C-alpha positions in Angstrom: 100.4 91.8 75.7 96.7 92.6 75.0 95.8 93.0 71.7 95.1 96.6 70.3 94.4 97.6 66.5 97.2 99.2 64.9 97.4 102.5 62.8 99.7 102.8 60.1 100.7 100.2 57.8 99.6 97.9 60.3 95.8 99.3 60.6 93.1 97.5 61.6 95.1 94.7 62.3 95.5 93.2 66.0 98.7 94.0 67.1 99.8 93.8 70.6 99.4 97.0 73.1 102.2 98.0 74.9 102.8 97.1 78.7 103.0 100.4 80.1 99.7 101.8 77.6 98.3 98.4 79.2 99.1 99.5 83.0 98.1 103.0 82.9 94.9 102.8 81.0 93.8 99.2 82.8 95.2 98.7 86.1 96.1 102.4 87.4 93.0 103.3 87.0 91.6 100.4 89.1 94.0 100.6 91.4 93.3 104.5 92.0 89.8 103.8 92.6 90.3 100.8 95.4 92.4 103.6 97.1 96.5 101.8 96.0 98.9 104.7 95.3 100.0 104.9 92.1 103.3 104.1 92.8 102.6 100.5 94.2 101.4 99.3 90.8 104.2 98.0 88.5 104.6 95.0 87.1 107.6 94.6 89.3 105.5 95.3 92.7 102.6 92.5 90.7 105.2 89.5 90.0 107.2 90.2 93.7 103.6 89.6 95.7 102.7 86.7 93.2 105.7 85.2 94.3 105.4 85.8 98.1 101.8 84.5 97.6 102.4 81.6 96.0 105.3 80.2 98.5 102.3 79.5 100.5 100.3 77.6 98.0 103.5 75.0 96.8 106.7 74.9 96.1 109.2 77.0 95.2 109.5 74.8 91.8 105.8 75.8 91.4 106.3 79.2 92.1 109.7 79.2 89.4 107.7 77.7 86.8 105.0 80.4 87.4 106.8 83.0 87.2 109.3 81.7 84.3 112.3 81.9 86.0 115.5 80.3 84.2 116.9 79.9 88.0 115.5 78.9 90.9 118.1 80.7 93.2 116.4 84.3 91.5 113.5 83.3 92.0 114.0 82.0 95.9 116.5 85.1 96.7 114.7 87.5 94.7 110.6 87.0 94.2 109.8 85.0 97.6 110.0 86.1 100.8 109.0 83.9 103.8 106.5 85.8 106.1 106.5 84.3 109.8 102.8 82.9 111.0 102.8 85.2 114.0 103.8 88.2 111.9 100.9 87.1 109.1 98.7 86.7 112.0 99.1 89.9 113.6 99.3 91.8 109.8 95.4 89.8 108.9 94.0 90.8 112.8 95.3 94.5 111.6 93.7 94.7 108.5 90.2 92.7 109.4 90.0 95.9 112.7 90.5 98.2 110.0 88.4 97.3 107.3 85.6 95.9 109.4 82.4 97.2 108.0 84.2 97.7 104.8 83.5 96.1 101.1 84.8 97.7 97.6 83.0 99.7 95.9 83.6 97.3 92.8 80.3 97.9 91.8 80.1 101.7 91.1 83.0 101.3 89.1 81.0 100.2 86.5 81.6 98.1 82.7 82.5 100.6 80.4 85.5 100.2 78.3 85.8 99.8 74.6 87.2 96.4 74.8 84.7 95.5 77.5 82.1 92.4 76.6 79.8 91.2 78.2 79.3 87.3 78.0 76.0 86.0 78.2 74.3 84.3 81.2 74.4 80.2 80.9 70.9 79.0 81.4 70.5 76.5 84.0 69.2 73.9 81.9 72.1 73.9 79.9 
């Protein structure tokens, strides 16, 4: 998935990280801090609301392609499911009442990591 350096034989070489090590020591930890239940972040729960998201962004050959599905019947029974306008309507009024006044607190989560790094600005002139 992401690269990581190996130990071993394989030692200071770039070898890929696994994707749980990836999930619990990335995303979790994001997750916990924006309030999501552990439980809620799998990859499963990730690709499943990719795939409801993007049915409203193309077509459901987009979405197949996106998510590399061999068929498109898995990916139409299995990864999309159609949300009504009135029910997304009334979910989005929900949410903006109770998060009104709200905004993450991205920024106190801070850059520290030790793969983290930090690109420079572009000047303008550039």
């Amino acid at each position: 998935m992401f690269p990581t350096f190996g130990r071993g034989e394989r030692k200071g070489q770039p070898v890929p990280r696994h994707a749980k090590n990836f999930l619990n020591w990335r995303v979790r930890p994001i997750a916990a801090r924006l309030g999501i239940p552990k439980h809620l972040v799998t990859f499963q729960v990730m690709r499943r609301s990719l795939g409801t998201h993007l049915s409203g962004h193309g077509t459901l050959k987009d979405t197949q392609g996106a998510l590399r599905h061999a068929s498109i019947t898995t990916t139409g029974n299995v990864y999309v499911q159609v949300v009504e306008e009135n029910v997304m309507r009334a979910v989005n009024s929900h949410a903006t009442t109770v998060l009104e006044g709200w905004s993450p607190a991205v920024g106190a989560m801070g850059l520290t990591g030790r793969n983290i790094r930090l690109l420079p600005v572009p000047s303008r002139g550039a």
